[in-house]
Amino acid sequence: PEAAVNTDLKLLYQEGVTALSFPNGCTPDNANSMPHLWGIAQRMISKATVPLMQGLIYSIMNKDVDLSKLYARALFPQISQCRPSIYKRLRLHLLDASAIDFRRTEDIIANLQQVYGCLGFTCNDIGTLFHFAFLLVNLGGKKTGICPSQYRK
């Protein structure tokens, strides 16, 4: 099966293609076309950011310094634009420090969770990676906000 993000991106791509296929689909004559296409593009960016957030959380949970820094560098431009104060804290913990203090994992994850909304997704979009069960057991679930209800099966 295909990842939900990929399915959503394909649907958004088709929505964009459809919008452009209409006569005057992207011309100054159609005042609604640019805002509509901009909205589609923003939703695509949000969807494409989900795997980066999943990768960052996964790498932090697995205490992988190199991958944590890689995913942080990929996400931080977006985070810096929507939540500058959280960006500064995360940068301090994940990039500026000589070594990541994985004892602060709960705080780091809580900060990441606070930017989901401004990045255009929810914890449900992040989904249920098998390793997220670690957070629920070891970090208290509700406090981290990693969709604990998905693990009650």
Tab-separated table of C-alpha atoms in Angstrom, residues 1-13 43-44 46-51 54 122-129 150:
chain	number	residue	atom	x	y	z
A	1	PRO	CA	0.000	0.000	0.000
A	2	GLU	CA	1.016	3.564	-0.664
A	3	ALA	CA	1.771	5.997	2.150
A	4	ALA	CA	-1.142	8.324	2.914
A	5	VAL	CA	1.085	11.349	2.296
A	6	ASN	CA	1.871	10.140	-1.222
A	7	THR	CA	-1.798	9.581	-1.978
A	8	ASP	CA	-2.651	13.055	-0.678
A	9	LEU	CA	0.150	14.658	-2.697
A	10	LYS	CA	-1.062	12.966	-5.875
A	11	LEU	CA	-4.594	14.223	-5.244
A	12	LEU	CA	-3.329	17.752	-4.641
A	13	TYR	CA	-1.247	17.572	-7.812
A	43	ARG	CA	-1.240	22.176	1.240
A	44	MET	CA	1.340	20.277	-0.825
A	46	SER	CA	2.415	20.761	4.438
A	47	LYS	CA	1.941	17.198	3.215
A	48	ALA	CA	5.557	16.961	2.046
A	49	THR	CA	6.717	18.127	5.488
A	50	VAL	CA	5.022	15.215	7.291
A	51	PRO	CA	7.705	12.589	6.412
A	54	GLN	CA	8.265	11.621	11.176
A	122	THR	CA	-1.928	17.274	13.076
A	123	CYS	CA	-0.659	14.367	15.114
A	124	ASN	CA	-3.005	12.153	13.093
A	125	ASP	CA	-1.055	13.124	9.964
A	126	ILE	CA	2.178	12.118	11.705
A	127	GLY	CA	0.597	8.717	12.215
A	128	THR	CA	1.637	5.650	14.097
A	129	LEU	CA	5.186	4.636	13.518
A	150	GLN	CA	-3.975	5.145	18.101
